[in-house]
Structures are given as structure tokens and as C-alpha cells.
Amino acid sequence: MNIIKDSTPYADGFRMPAEFEPHTGCIMIFPERADSWQYGGYAARKAFVQVACAIAQSEKVTVLASDKQYENARAVLPSHIRVAEMSSNDAWARDYAPTFVVNTEGKIRGIDWGFNAWGGLTDGLYFPWDKDNRMARKVCDLYDVDVYDKRDFILEGGSIHTDGEGTVMVTESCLLSKGRNPSLSREEIEGTLKDFLGAEKVLWLPRGIYLDETNEHVDNICAFTAPGEVVLSWTEDKEDAQYSLSLACLEYLSGQKDARGRKLKVHKLPLPKPVCIKEEECEGLDLCDDEPTRKPGDRLAASYVNFYIANKAVVMPGFGEDTDEAARKILQGLFPDREVVQIYARDILIGGGNIHCITQQIPGR
Amino acid sequence: MNIIKDSTPYADGFRMPAEFEPHTGCIMIFPERADSWQYGGYAARKAFVQVACAIAQSEKVTVLASDKQYENARAVLPSHIRVAEMSSNDAWARDYAPTFVVNTEGKIRGIDWGFNAWGGLTDGLYFPWDKDNRMARKVCDLYDVDVYDKRDFILEGGSIHTDGEGTVMVTESCLLSKGRNPSLSREEIEGTLKDFLGAEKVLWLPRGIYLDETNEHVDNICAFTAPGEVVLSWTEDKEDAQYSLSLACLEYLSGQKDARGRKLKVHKLPLPKPVCIKEEECEGLDLCDDEPTRKPGDRLAASYVNFYIANKAVVMPGFGEDTDEAARKILQGLFPDREVVQIYARDILIGGGNIHCITQQIPGR
């Protein structure tokens, strides 16, 4: 693995493909952290295993696990899923695993962004985050692909989406947050996204999902389903705090064109009713920095948009709500060539994210 | 990775190839343990890196490193050598990495032997050894090859050598030691070697190298250089404690034939003068279990036989002694198609083994 410090993917002819382009594999991390995953993480493990199995139907899945958890991971995952040892502070592969870029010959490289637990000492979610921050490079080494060293720029994989045709979508609330790259202007941040993702146009959604602890990652509110088409988390309830956030995104998107000059087609994906954490769930969580990570009744950032697009499936969350089936049908209509697999994901959501957050695709045929 | 519990390599048509057959790669472990490697292991690291680079000239080398040492390993190894995270208790890849077997189609599988730090609670060298014992399976998972679960049988890779044609060579002092498999008879142990290595004949050398802490592993005293030919550590000094040990091996080998019925050709490889540890070297070593691991003046188990046969090189130790060059010439004569690379290995020897002990080949073309 070469560590590339003095060039950019764009300069070298590499771009980040869309998630709906072909993958050779997917990376996940085995959940372990006791202040994220209730009651020792057993329920979360089950959901992670279901996600891994659904994805492994059409691409090779590697689950990274600590030495301590290796045996447990190996025991609960089927033999066609690889388990590799790797240390982390938590289990959000989307945010710590490398962003992969490809060139026209199909060669891949990784990007090693800086990671600071979603806001560092300003508003990060835990301390320390050193093991997470080492992962992207280690994953590239594991797959023997070269890596761009961009640790001087704080970015999580969940805060970017691309159509693979020159358009990148982010949220202002996240990328302009004080805990990321406060010394950089919006234009400078946009320049980095263009240089590293091969983007020509950056779409800046104003906000994300209400109370999303990541400063509202784009991957929880809006995703590309095809070139020129996005799906947006939506509520018709004007009393809901989410209403104005989704509306602001809709209004923004309505006035924008993508890098190819297309007007964007926006599909609304209704949200579930507010999903709140229960007292007995909170009781199963350790403290973090002497404080509870959740309080009974806290609203969780539930959204059906937090899905993963595998080669032959879309793996989406369900919350045990009446709205689950309607959401599944909408997504199935948007992905006619893939089977939409819905997995009960309350136990992932409690950790603070969902299916897209715990996965990272490796592009390629 | 499938874990195979109810069959054996022999029954499935797999055999352990000779080290001089083709390899696809080699596994090593980055040294870190402060009671094995003096002064923080910096000198040992240098020697390990030289070994890795010499091997990487003709096969893919993967160095396994703890999370803590990953960055250091990556920094001192060239980019064509892969570094993968894996936890261990020490750095003896020969003894913890899987023994690989192949079938006639070239498919490979691993064997996960039990490991107890060279003797467990009887005369093992450190406690605990749990991370080492988990490695073989994890390495198979990393390479996505199936693994035989033989953890109920204690064996280290350094305690076996094979000619790839049905002959396996071991030492009685090690395989019959009380700290390995005391409940098994010699015949039962031989049966396991035949079932798992595809052997038809086991050669039992009586002894190994004087004061070798592994209960005298075969790989420090005798090795196959070709079918029907071995190289044996030798001294002409009848006053040396090693003399009777080497003589016993020579006498044993002289009376034996291999699995194909050939009389063995024994090449003597003279030992260096006794290599003893110095006071300043001991001062750089941490205690182990409240005791020093070495005392000034202790004789180390130095032997030129502890070499690694790579695809296009033989990587052998040197000790800064007059005998180094003579030993190199003998080996070069025995391996006319490979370059014999001699690496100053005192800093590996201080840890308790040598170049063969810190490497494990992955067979295949």
C-alpha cells in the first residue's frame, strides 16, 4: 500500500462512484461498545448479522472485529462472511472505513479522511477516537490498495453522497459545523470535495434529520437512487420538528440542477412516527464520560433513507411501525432491479445510526 | 472460512508441502514484547524488516501487527509489504500461524493446532498465550481459506519439517515433552502427524540444540534441503554440550530411510562458537512473571539451520562470527537455484529463536 500525500484523486483520474454502481464487497464492524449498544450489544449483533447476510447474498462482506470479539463475531456470522481483526472505538464503518475511488481502468484507491468522532472536542460524541481514525488506512492495507492521506480534513463517509456523475450531496449543518473544519471556508470545503471525490457540483442541503447527533449527516435524510433522482425523508406533520428541516431540503433541491444539468427528481419517503428510547433500553447502556448517552424518552433519529444499496439488494431499516411496509414499497418502486430487504433495526438505531452508517461499499466489478 | 472439525487433511486429500516447494506468500509478526526484545525492540524490528524485505523479493509478505504497533510497522516496512492488524502475545509466526496443506488441485487449507507457549503450565515460556492461540484461525479467515480445528493437539510449526513427499521430521525432546500432549503415546502422536500432514513416515530425531527453550524444535537443528537430503547443525568440539546432541541425531539419521525408501544424505552445517547474551543486552529486557528472561552470560541457541526458504532466496542468520561465511557457502551449495541472503540476526536470537521461527510460508503457485 502506497500512502499518497502529494496528489488528489481528481488529478490522478479517480472518482467516487455512486453506491448503486457495482461493488466487489462491503465492510462492516462488529458492535461492542457498551455505551452505544444496550445490554452487551447482543441485540445489535443480531441486527448487524442480518444486515451482513442480506448484503452477502450479492457481494463479499468482511466484518472487522476486535481481538476480544473475534471469536464471538466468527461464531454468529456464516462462513462465507470473512471476519478480520481490527480495533476500533465503535462500529460505524461508513464513517471510518475509507471512501473508495475508481479510475476508468477499474483500479481502486482509498481516501483516509481525518475522523474526530463527529465533532472532536467541540461536539464529538466520545473520546478518544484514535482507533477509528487509524481504520481507513488499515483497511486499505488489508485490501492492498493505495490510499490518499487526507487526515488534515475532517470528514465522515456518512456526510457525503454522490451520483457517480459529478454531483456530491452534503448538508450544511454537518460540513460547516464548528467541530469539523472550522478554519476552512465553504468554497475551500467544496474544493476539497471536488478534488477528492471527482465532483464538479456540490449540492448543499441545509439540514438533516432532527436530533441526528452527527450534525445531521446527509445519509440519514437524502440519497441518490439513480442519476438525477433522490429520495428525501419526509413528514406531512407540520407540528413535527422535522417538518421545517425536510421542507428546507425540498425547497433547496427544487431549485438545483446536478452536474450534468438535470433538474433533480425528488421522491418523498415518509418518516416513521417519532421513535423514542425506553427506560429499559437506557438501563442497558453504560455511561460515556460520566454521562448517560441516552435518557428515557429521547427521540432517536429514525429514517428509512438510511439504507444500503448492495449489488442485488437494497437493505433498509424497519422500526416495527405501520409505516414500514409503505416505505418498503416506495423503495422497491425506485429500485426495480433489486430486492428491497427490510431489517428490524431499532437495535442499530439505539446506537445512533442505521444500516447505511454501519456499512461501506468497495466499488468494482 | 469453514472450520473443519470432523475430518483430516489426509482423508480430504491434502498434504503439507516442503518449504522448498513454491509459495504464494509469507506471514510474519511485528516484534513488540518487552521481555523478549531488548530496549523496546528497535534492533529486533530492524532485523525483522531485513528478513521481510529479503523474502518479499520473491513472494508476497504480510506482517501482522497489533493496533498499537500498526503505525510503526507501516512506517518501517516498504509499501509492497502488507501490514494487517492482528493481536498476539509475541512474534513467532512459525509457531502460531497455521500450518498450510494443499491438495492436487492447488487448493490450500490451514491447520489450527493448539498452542500453549511451548509447554503450558509445565514448562511454557510465558503466560497467557491466548492471543497467540487465536492467530492460526484468524490468519485463515484473513486469507479466506478453510481451517482444520486441531486445537486439542499441542503443536508448533517449528517442531515439524517435511520433505513434501511423505516424510515428517520432529524431535523426541519436543514432541514427547510433558508440556505438549502428555496423555498421548508416541504412536498416537505419529498418527496425528500422519493424518494432518499427509505423512507416511515420521523421523524422530532424539534431540535439538543445547538450551533451546522450545524443548529443542527440529527447525533449529535440522532441515530438509531437497527430497532425501537434510542439513544438520554440527560441531567438531567434543567438549561442547552440543556435540553429543548433534551426534545422536547423525547416528539416528544414518540408520533411517525416508517415506520413499531413500537413505538420507546428511550435510553437516557447522555451528558458530557459543553465542552468549551480554549484561547490557539483559538490562534492556523487562521481567516476565517477576523473573528475568535472560541472565548475563546465558548461552543462546544459535544455529545456522534456522533459515527460511523463499521462492528465490534462502534467508539465513549470521552472528557476526568468522563461521558466518563458511555456513553461507555451504547453504549456497545446497541451494544452487536460490540466492542465500545472510542477515545479522543476533537481535532475533536474543528473543529466543531465529529466521525460520519468525516466518511461515503460504504454499501455492
XYZ file of C-alpha atoms in Angstrom:
730
model
C 0.000 0.000 0.000
C 1.368 3.356 -1.026
C 0.357 6.369 1.042
C -0.244 9.225 -1.398
C 0.309 12.629 0.126
C 1.027 14.952 -2.739
C -1.747 14.349 -5.242
C -5.554 14.069 -5.393
C -7.915 11.503 -6.876
C -9.209 14.072 -9.361
C -5.698 14.864 -10.570
C -4.972 11.139 -10.887
C -8.173 10.341 -12.794
C -10.118 8.772 -9.926
C -13.715 9.477 -8.888
C -16.080 8.212 -6.207
C -18.709 6.002 -7.866
C -22.372 6.047 -6.849
C -23.444 3.423 -4.351
C -25.744 1.920 -6.992
C -22.741 1.161 -9.238
C -21.224 -2.364 -8.919
C -19.407 -3.394 -5.747
C -16.780 -6.065 -5.089
C -17.502 -6.043 -1.407
C -18.700 -4.402 1.751
C -17.046 -3.632 5.085
C -18.766 -3.715 8.459
C -17.562 -3.550 12.078
C -18.741 -5.826 14.879
C -20.546 -3.806 17.612
C -19.022 -3.930 21.083
C -19.074 -0.557 22.834
C -21.183 -0.734 25.984
C -22.315 2.901 25.971
C -23.601 2.574 22.400
C -25.115 -0.918 22.325
C -27.511 -1.880 25.094
C -27.135 -4.951 27.262
C -23.748 -6.009 25.945
C -24.720 -5.451 22.313
C -26.395 -8.832 21.808
C -29.488 -7.381 20.129
C -27.372 -5.085 17.968
C -25.185 -8.035 16.944
C -28.229 -9.892 15.696
C -29.290 -6.959 13.561
C -25.727 -6.484 12.251
C -25.596 -10.168 11.314
C -28.900 -9.892 9.442
C -27.597 -6.877 7.543
C -24.320 -8.653 6.736
C -26.152 -11.730 5.490
C -28.522 -9.709 3.311
C -25.590 -7.908 1.690
C -23.500 -11.083 1.394
C -26.140 -12.509 -0.951
C -24.613 -10.401 -3.709
C -21.187 -9.178 -2.566
C -18.305 -10.313 -0.344
C -18.707 -8.987 3.190
C -15.802 -8.534 5.609
C -16.671 -7.823 9.230
C -13.917 -6.196 11.267
C -13.803 -7.225 14.917
C -11.524 -6.554 17.856
C -9.351 -9.367 19.144
C -11.692 -9.575 22.128
C -14.767 -10.011 19.937
C -13.239 -12.047 17.107
C -14.484 -15.398 18.378
C -17.975 -14.068 19.013
C -18.159 -12.484 15.582
C -16.929 -15.677 13.953
C -19.468 -17.727 15.859
C -22.521 -15.662 14.868
C -21.574 -14.946 11.239
C -21.866 -17.557 8.490
C -18.689 -18.999 6.984
C -18.968 -17.119 3.675
C -18.536 -13.825 5.535
C -14.933 -13.028 6.378
C -14.012 -11.789 9.844
C -10.757 -9.828 10.121
C -9.268 -8.427 13.279
C -9.242 -4.651 13.528
C -9.514 -2.381 16.537
C -11.997 0.476 16.609
C -13.667 2.742 19.126
C -17.143 1.903 17.797
C -18.871 0.245 14.851
C -19.619 2.875 12.186
C -17.861 1.549 9.094
C -19.425 4.230 6.905
C -17.641 6.914 8.845
C -14.215 5.360 9.492
C -13.639 2.957 6.620
C -12.069 4.555 3.553
C -14.090 6.277 0.860
C -13.100 4.351 -2.259
C -12.474 5.964 -5.631
C -12.024 4.272 -9.030
C -10.426 5.148 -12.342
C -11.526 4.237 -15.840
C -9.429 1.043 -15.758
C -11.337 -0.128 -12.695
C -8.386 0.334 -10.324
C -9.414 1.415 -6.843
C -7.825 3.598 -4.189
C -8.969 4.674 -0.750
C -9.224 8.041 0.942
C -8.131 8.331 4.563
C -10.046 11.362 5.870
C -9.476 12.725 9.348
C -12.001 11.415 11.877
C -12.803 13.116 15.199
C -15.932 11.328 16.466
C -18.343 13.720 14.758
C -17.045 16.976 16.139
C -13.901 16.438 18.178
C -13.614 18.462 21.373
C -16.319 20.827 20.122
C -19.281 18.474 19.931
C -17.874 14.999 19.306
C -19.696 12.006 20.733
C -16.898 10.168 22.501
C -13.228 10.409 23.395
C -10.768 9.112 22.326
C -11.322 8.254 18.670
C -7.769 7.198 17.776
C -8.585 3.613 16.811
C -11.373 4.747 14.475
C -9.046 7.270 12.900
C -6.489 4.551 12.130
C -9.005 2.299 10.399
C -9.216 3.749 6.883
C -5.529 3.267 6.268
C -5.560 -0.196 7.798
C -8.495 -1.229 5.620
C -6.617 -0.088 2.509
C -3.582 -2.065 3.682
C -5.792 -5.119 4.238
C -7.095 -4.886 0.655
C -3.666 -3.900 -0.667
C -4.888 -0.702 -2.332
C -3.147 2.661 -2.287
C -4.540 5.365 -0.026
C -4.739 9.150 -0.160
C -3.662 10.730 3.124
C -6.277 13.433 3.757
C -6.251 13.312 7.533
C -5.942 17.083 7.641
C -9.574 17.291 6.502
C -12.280 16.008 8.860
C -14.979 14.079 7.011
C -17.184 11.062 7.637
C -18.419 8.804 4.849
C -21.999 9.315 6.046
C -21.786 13.024 5.370
C -21.416 12.619 1.591
C -23.465 11.033 -1.173
C -22.640 11.026 -4.877
C -24.433 10.168 -8.106
C -21.125 8.995 -9.594
C -21.603 11.502 -12.400
C -20.022 14.545 -10.838
C -22.608 15.508 -8.222
C -21.922 15.295 -4.495
C -24.602 15.958 -1.887
C -23.879 17.087 1.686
C -25.574 19.015 4.487
C -24.527 22.483 5.617
C -25.318 21.596 9.219
C -22.609 18.927 9.158
C -19.899 20.089 6.778
C -19.963 23.672 8.047
C -20.154 22.660 11.719
C -17.570 24.106 14.110
C -16.378 20.615 15.048
C -15.221 19.675 11.541
C -13.048 22.089 9.562
C -13.763 25.499 11.113
C -10.775 27.177 9.515
C -11.969 26.351 6.004
C -14.495 28.373 4.044
C -17.436 26.797 2.273
C -15.589 27.269 -1.009
C -12.470 25.591 0.310
C -14.503 22.629 1.583
C -16.206 22.390 -1.785
C -12.776 22.462 -3.437
C -11.626 19.509 -1.335
C -14.768 17.529 -2.196
C -14.180 18.214 -5.875
C -10.501 17.258 -5.695
C -11.056 14.064 -3.709
C -14.404 12.759 -4.953
C -14.071 13.892 -8.542
C -17.110 16.146 -8.127
C -17.977 19.062 -10.341
C -21.006 20.199 -8.384
C -21.757 20.084 -4.676
C -25.374 20.187 -3.510
C -25.649 21.716 -0.034
C -28.820 20.592 1.700
C -29.397 22.974 4.585
C -30.316 20.391 7.226
C -30.732 16.713 8.050
C -32.805 14.652 10.489
C -33.940 16.340 13.713
C -31.691 15.457 16.672
C -29.293 13.496 14.462
C -26.134 13.515 16.609
C -23.823 13.536 13.597
C -24.740 17.188 12.969
C -27.269 15.779 10.533
C -25.422 13.554 8.077
C -26.881 13.585 4.591
C -27.133 9.776 4.544
C -29.956 9.854 7.076
C -32.150 12.311 5.147
C -31.456 12.075 1.414
C -29.860 9.625 -1.014
C -29.389 9.202 -4.745
C -31.398 6.306 -6.134
C -30.315 6.878 -9.753
C -28.604 9.677 -11.665
C -30.906 12.701 -11.387
C -33.090 11.133 -8.704
C -33.048 11.362 -4.927
C -35.189 10.081 -2.110
C -35.911 12.521 0.750
C -37.117 11.772 4.283
C -40.475 13.452 4.629
C -43.284 14.145 7.068
C -46.651 15.733 6.404
C -46.989 16.659 10.094
C -46.370 20.386 10.275
C -46.193 20.210 14.073
C -43.223 17.841 13.873
C -39.836 19.475 14.369
C -38.674 17.561 11.302
C -41.167 19.271 9.005
C -39.257 22.513 8.515
C -35.980 20.641 8.042
C -37.312 18.372 5.307
C -39.159 21.286 3.701
C -35.981 23.361 3.582
C -34.233 20.464 1.797
C -37.111 20.037 -0.651
C -37.125 23.734 -1.479
C -33.363 23.732 -1.941
C -33.376 20.661 -4.189
C -36.241 22.069 -6.285
C -34.064 24.976 -7.290
C -30.972 22.936 -8.157
C -29.585 21.052 -11.115
C -26.974 18.307 -10.932
C -23.520 18.311 -12.508
C -24.957 17.095 -15.805
C -27.507 19.932 -15.818
C -30.507 17.740 -14.935
C -33.254 19.011 -12.672
C -33.474 16.629 -9.726
C -36.455 14.359 -9.319
C -37.248 14.215 -5.596
C -39.097 11.170 -4.213
C -40.567 11.677 -0.763
C -40.064 8.799 1.676
C -42.371 9.276 4.694
C -40.736 9.003 8.117
C -41.953 6.681 10.826
C -43.727 8.210 13.809
C -41.131 9.541 16.266
C -39.160 6.601 17.675
C -38.150 7.237 21.292
C -35.866 5.268 23.572
C -37.437 3.437 26.502
C -36.345 3.393 30.103
C -35.419 -0.295 29.998
C -33.251 0.330 26.923
C -31.409 3.167 28.670
C -30.796 0.954 31.684
C -28.744 -1.359 29.451
C -26.300 1.369 28.397
C -23.031 2.250 30.140
C -22.151 5.853 30.880
C -19.877 7.749 28.493
C -17.572 10.319 30.083
C -19.607 10.084 33.285
C -22.870 10.944 31.497
C -25.675 8.778 30.107
C -25.595 8.646 26.316
C -29.426 8.450 26.173
C -32.262 9.448 28.508
C -35.636 7.708 28.598
C -37.969 9.281 26.075
C -35.180 10.762 23.909
C -36.241 10.866 20.276
C -33.949 8.834 18.020
C -33.046 9.932 14.505
C -35.090 7.218 12.776
C -35.268 7.416 8.977
C -35.920 4.917 6.198
C -33.400 6.725 3.980
C -30.543 5.142 5.936
C -30.388 2.123 3.596
C -27.523 0.310 1.828
C -27.577 -0.392 -1.890
C -25.961 -3.802 -2.493
C -25.359 -5.332 -5.924
C -28.683 -7.130 -5.975
C -30.489 -5.815 -2.904
C -31.390 -2.663 -1.050
C -31.086 -3.319 2.674
C -33.329 -0.895 4.564
C -34.382 -0.446 8.180
C -37.767 -1.191 9.693
C -38.904 0.031 13.098
C -41.863 -2.226 13.817
C -44.171 0.596 12.729
C -47.182 0.646 10.397
C -45.177 2.874 8.076
C -42.514 0.188 7.458
C -44.347 -1.539 4.659
C -45.297 1.670 2.847
C -41.676 2.790 2.951
C -40.502 -0.577 1.654
C -42.923 -0.366 -1.271
C -41.731 3.093 -2.231
C -38.105 1.978 -2.235
C -38.961 -1.191 -4.124
C -40.547 1.003 -6.801
C -37.369 3.084 -7.012
C -35.104 0.014 -7.254
C -36.978 -2.317 -9.597
C -33.875 -4.443 -10.326
C -33.014 -5.079 -6.693
C -34.842 -6.855 -3.915
C -35.582 -4.495 -1.041
C -34.836 -6.351 2.196
C -36.182 -4.740 5.336
C -34.465 -5.497 8.628
C -35.800 -4.602 12.056
C -33.251 -2.006 13.048
C -34.348 -0.475 16.345
C -31.285 -2.043 17.956
C -28.989 -0.362 15.445
C -30.834 2.950 15.765
C -30.293 2.990 19.535
C -26.562 3.138 18.806
C -27.127 6.383 16.927
C -27.289 5.453 13.249
C -28.634 2.876 10.900
C -27.867 0.427 8.096
C -26.052 2.875 5.826
C -23.947 4.047 8.766
C -22.683 0.537 9.587
C -21.657 -0.379 6.020
C -19.099 0.814 3.477
C -19.062 -0.448 -0.091
C -15.955 -1.345 -2.066
C -16.625 -0.427 -5.683
C -15.554 -2.535 -8.644
C -16.724 -5.394 -10.792
C -13.842 -19.695 6.167
C -15.208 -23.059 7.157
C -13.961 -24.573 10.397
C -13.490 -28.301 9.761
C -13.849 -30.397 12.889
C -14.758 -33.867 11.708
C -12.201 -34.704 9.048
C -8.434 -34.629 8.477
C -6.250 -33.270 5.679
C -5.110 -36.794 4.805
C -8.689 -38.022 4.471
C -9.513 -34.983 2.327
C -6.511 -35.375 0.014
C -4.370 -32.582 1.485
C -0.672 -32.738 2.440
C 1.869 -30.317 3.843
C 4.301 -29.348 1.071
C 8.022 -28.939 1.656
C 9.244 -25.429 2.325
C 11.278 -25.604 -0.895
C 8.092 -26.042 -2.956
C 6.525 -22.824 -4.390
C 4.948 -20.241 -2.077
C 2.309 -17.572 -2.706
C 3.347 -15.672 0.384
C 4.835 -15.454 3.826
C 3.474 -14.337 7.188
C 5.472 -12.556 9.874
C 4.590 -10.782 13.123
C 5.946 -7.400 14.231
C 8.013 -7.743 17.456
C 6.774 -5.796 20.451
C 7.054 -7.763 23.691
C 9.402 -6.039 26.116
C 10.610 -9.183 27.906
C 11.584 -10.776 24.583
C 13.025 -7.867 22.601
C 15.615 -5.686 24.251
C 15.365 -1.920 24.513
C 11.852 -1.619 23.112
C 12.530 -3.986 20.236
C 14.082 -1.414 17.909
C 17.058 -3.598 16.990
C 14.815 -6.629 16.517
C 12.482 -4.596 14.284
C 15.379 -3.734 12.016
C 16.327 -7.382 11.647
C 12.672 -8.378 11.059
C 12.375 -5.713 8.367
C 15.516 -7.007 6.650
C 14.117 -10.543 6.712
C 10.755 -9.367 5.365
C 12.406 -7.432 2.549
C 14.633 -10.346 1.557
C 11.607 -12.665 1.364
C 9.430 -10.061 -0.368
C 11.828 -10.130 -3.334
C 10.138 -13.332 -4.460
C 6.835 -13.695 -2.552
C 4.136 -11.501 -1.010
C 4.858 -10.791 2.649
C 2.172 -9.849 5.174
C 3.358 -8.591 8.559
C 0.814 -8.859 11.368
C 0.985 -6.061 13.936
C -1.018 -5.054 16.977
C -3.159 -1.931 16.779
C -0.590 -0.240 19.000
C 2.292 -1.086 16.655
C 0.489 -0.801 13.318
C 1.760 2.697 12.555
C 5.328 1.811 13.499
C 5.257 -1.337 11.397
C 3.815 0.570 8.448
C 6.457 3.250 8.802
C 9.464 0.903 8.779
C 8.245 -1.573 6.140
C 8.243 -0.784 2.418
C 4.906 -0.271 0.659
C 4.965 -3.612 -1.193
C 4.776 -5.439 2.132
C 1.263 -5.607 3.567
C 0.666 -4.829 7.236
C -2.508 -6.278 8.750
C -3.694 -5.784 12.292
C -3.616 -8.879 14.472
C -3.045 -9.262 18.186
C -0.500 -11.708 19.539
C 1.423 -12.382 22.709
C 4.755 -12.438 20.860
C 6.198 -12.601 17.363
C 6.782 -16.267 16.397
C 4.751 -16.690 13.226
C 6.195 -20.165 12.624
C 4.646 -21.410 15.820
C 1.246 -19.642 15.854
C 0.374 -19.077 12.205
C -1.413 -22.005 10.568
C 0.423 -24.919 9.011
C -0.884 -24.891 5.436
C -1.732 -28.003 3.469
C -2.518 -28.315 -0.256
C -4.366 -30.753 -2.486
C -3.578 -31.830 -6.036
C -5.730 -29.004 -7.435
C -3.597 -26.452 -5.613
C -6.341 -25.554 -3.124
C -4.992 -24.677 0.310
C -6.299 -25.119 3.844
C -4.872 -24.253 7.240
C -4.382 -26.289 10.407
C -5.166 -24.610 13.721
C -3.076 -26.561 16.247
C -3.344 -25.902 19.949
C -0.627 -23.536 21.211
C 0.485 -23.269 24.856
C 3.659 -21.163 24.742
C 5.989 -24.153 24.342
C 4.878 -26.179 27.318
C 1.887 -24.577 29.041
C 1.916 -24.626 32.825
C 4.566 -27.366 32.777
C 7.453 -25.525 31.142
C 5.912 -22.853 28.931
C 7.792 -19.608 28.397
C 5.085 -17.042 29.189
C 1.528 -16.704 30.381
C -1.043 -16.073 28.979
C -0.824 -17.279 25.389
C -4.465 -16.749 24.374
C -3.806 -14.210 21.621
C -1.193 -16.461 20.012
C -3.581 -19.378 20.162
C -6.266 -17.407 18.308
C -3.952 -16.445 15.447
C -3.997 -19.512 13.199
C -7.735 -19.334 12.734
C -7.653 -15.583 12.224
C -4.931 -15.910 9.599
C -7.034 -18.468 7.703
C -10.009 -16.095 7.919
C -7.835 -13.249 6.626
C -6.827 -15.340 3.599
C -10.325 -16.793 3.270
C -9.173 -20.420 3.420
C -10.833 -23.225 5.360
C -9.195 -24.389 8.559
C -8.912 -27.689 10.411
C -9.673 -27.313 14.102
C -6.951 -29.349 15.834
C -6.677 -27.261 18.988
C -6.902 -30.420 21.073
C -3.360 -31.276 19.916
C -0.499 -29.021 21.023
C 1.987 -28.417 18.221
C 4.159 -25.555 16.997
C 5.106 -25.092 13.357
C 8.782 -25.000 14.348
C 8.615 -28.512 15.724
C 7.931 -30.126 12.329
C 9.703 -30.270 8.993
C 8.576 -32.171 5.916
C 10.077 -33.190 2.588
C 6.626 -32.869 0.964
C 6.934 -36.487 -0.144
C 5.554 -38.213 2.905
C 8.374 -37.746 5.417
C 7.989 -35.610 8.519
C 10.904 -34.873 10.860
C 10.489 -33.955 14.532
C 12.455 -34.179 17.782
C 11.582 -36.516 20.630
C 12.647 -33.914 23.168
C 9.881 -31.610 21.961
C 7.019 -33.775 20.764
C 7.267 -36.171 23.703
C 7.739 -33.396 26.276
C 5.402 -33.308 29.270
C 4.177 -29.826 28.347
C 2.723 -30.830 24.973
C 0.466 -33.864 24.739
C 1.391 -35.976 27.781
C -1.691 -38.175 27.532
C -0.816 -39.331 24.019
C 1.592 -42.135 23.193
C 4.336 -41.773 20.634
C 2.237 -43.852 18.248
C -0.806 -41.634 18.747
C 1.271 -38.519 18.114
C 2.670 -40.112 14.989
C -0.872 -40.939 13.905
C -1.919 -37.300 14.247
C 1.098 -36.152 12.225
C 0.220 -38.631 9.504
C -3.454 -37.624 9.463
C -2.804 -33.895 9.442
C 0.394 -33.516 7.424
C -0.195 -36.322 4.993
C 2.906 -38.113 6.266
C 3.659 -41.774 5.841
C 6.869 -41.807 7.845
C 7.918 -39.775 10.872
C 11.624 -39.355 11.620
C 12.214 -38.854 15.344
C 15.487 -37.062 15.970
C 16.378 -37.602 19.621
C 17.436 -34.060 20.433
C 17.829 -30.483 19.183
C 20.069 -27.524 20.007
C 21.509 -27.304 23.528
C 19.486 -24.950 25.770
C 16.859 -24.366 23.066
C 13.894 -23.186 25.160
C 11.336 -24.722 22.808
C 12.285 -28.182 24.101
C 14.574 -28.322 21.092
C 12.476 -27.642 18.000
C 13.642 -29.540 14.934
C 13.803 -26.311 12.882
C 16.827 -25.139 14.854
C 18.904 -28.289 14.311
C 17.902 -29.999 11.077
C 16.049 -29.124 7.858
C 15.247 -30.708 4.510
C 17.079 -29.016 1.663
C 15.727 -31.365 -1.020
C 13.920 -34.712 -1.047
C 16.283 -37.198 0.563
C 18.672 -34.512 1.849
C 18.945 -32.742 5.174
C 21.279 -30.227 6.735
C 22.282 -30.839 10.364
C 23.768 -28.395 12.881
C 27.190 -29.718 13.766
C 30.199 -29.129 15.957
C 33.536 -30.915 15.944
C 34.200 -29.789 19.533
C 33.685 -32.869 21.671
C 33.809 -30.728 24.822
C 30.805 -28.733 23.681
C 27.488 -29.791 25.230
C 26.050 -29.720 21.724
C 28.375 -32.429 20.458
C 26.505 -35.411 21.886
C 23.151 -33.974 20.785
C 24.200 -33.492 17.162
C 25.977 -36.862 17.161
C 22.842 -38.618 18.392
C 20.902 -37.036 15.537
C 23.538 -38.014 12.988
C 23.576 -41.596 14.212
C 19.776 -41.737 14.136
C 19.548 -40.302 10.633
C 22.263 -42.652 9.352
C 20.062 -45.594 10.202
C 16.870 -44.254 8.658
C 15.202 -44.154 5.267
C 12.556 -41.652 4.220
C 8.972 -42.388 3.166
C 10.112 -43.124 -0.379
C 12.715 -45.600 0.866
C 15.732 -43.349 0.239
C 18.685 -43.315 2.593
C 19.085 -39.752 3.829
C 22.046 -37.664 2.738
C 23.141 -35.614 5.758
C 25.031 -32.350 5.184
C 26.785 -31.015 8.265
C 26.424 -27.290 8.893
C 28.982 -26.164 11.499
C 27.634 -24.124 14.402
C 29.040 -20.753 15.383
C 31.072 -20.540 18.571
C 28.726 -20.334 21.580
C 26.801 -17.041 21.415
C 26.098 -15.674 24.893
C 23.965 -12.757 25.991
C 25.745 -9.710 27.384
C 24.965 -7.766 30.512
C 23.945 -4.663 28.575
C 21.547 -6.740 26.485
C 19.924 -8.209 29.595
C 19.492 -4.739 31.043
C 17.215 -3.879 28.118
C 14.769 -6.696 28.844
C 11.671 -6.473 31.052
C 10.930 -9.131 33.638
C 8.498 -11.926 32.787
C 6.401 -13.236 35.678
C 8.698 -11.425 38.095
C 11.809 -13.162 36.743
C 14.450 -12.125 34.211
C 14.063 -13.990 30.928
C 17.851 -13.981 30.394
C 20.884 -13.664 32.651
C 24.212 -12.209 31.541
C 26.357 -14.936 30.027
C 23.451 -17.262 29.186
C 24.209 -19.266 26.081
C 21.695 -18.658 23.287
C 20.524 -21.386 20.930
C 22.354 -20.017 17.891
C 22.217 -22.166 14.740
C 22.579 -21.504 11.032
C 19.928 -24.138 10.292
C 17.188 -21.717 11.361
C 16.785 -20.341 7.822
C 13.731 -19.649 5.618
C 13.471 -20.995 2.075
C 11.738 -18.355 -0.076
C 10.823 -18.824 -3.738
C 14.090 -17.396 -4.982
C 16.166 -16.966 -1.850
C 17.286 -18.705 1.289
C 17.279 -16.204 4.142
C 19.736 -17.350 6.829
C 21.093 -15.865 10.042
C 24.552 -14.515 10.662
C 26.015 -13.813 14.095
C 28.957 -11.590 13.318
C 31.251 -14.621 13.653
C 34.046 -15.948 11.448
C 31.904 -19.004 10.802
C 29.132 -16.972 9.103
C 30.702 -17.019 5.655
C 31.570 -20.718 5.713
C 28.000 -21.535 6.692
C 26.639 -19.309 3.924
C 28.812 -21.066 1.360
C 27.637 -24.499 2.438
C 23.989 -23.464 2.165
C 24.603 -21.759 -1.174
C 25.997 -25.053 -2.423
C 22.893 -26.871 -1.269
C 20.532 -24.323 -2.884
C 22.171 -23.585 -6.245
C 18.956 -22.086 -7.712
C 18.374 -19.620 -4.886
C 20.389 -16.701 -3.597
C 21.426 -17.238 0.013
C 20.905 -13.952 1.862
C 22.556 -13.719 5.255
C 21.096 -11.316 7.801
C 22.748 -10.327 11.063
C 20.321 -11.956 13.462
C 21.738 -11.595 16.968
C 18.789 -9.332 17.787
C 16.324 -12.033 16.707
C 18.274 -14.735 18.556
C 18.051 -12.785 21.821
C 14.270 -13.196 21.584
C 14.736 -16.960 21.623
C 14.582 -18.079 18.014
C 15.686 -17.149 14.552
C 14.622 -16.508 10.969
C 12.673 -19.729 10.465
C 10.845 -19.140 13.742
C 9.567 -15.694 12.719
C 8.232 -16.741 9.301
C 5.515 -19.037 7.968
C 5.144 -19.812 4.281
C 1.857 -19.995 2.395
C 2.251 -22.680 -0.261
C 0.880 -22.378 -3.768
C 1.802 -21.111 -7.196
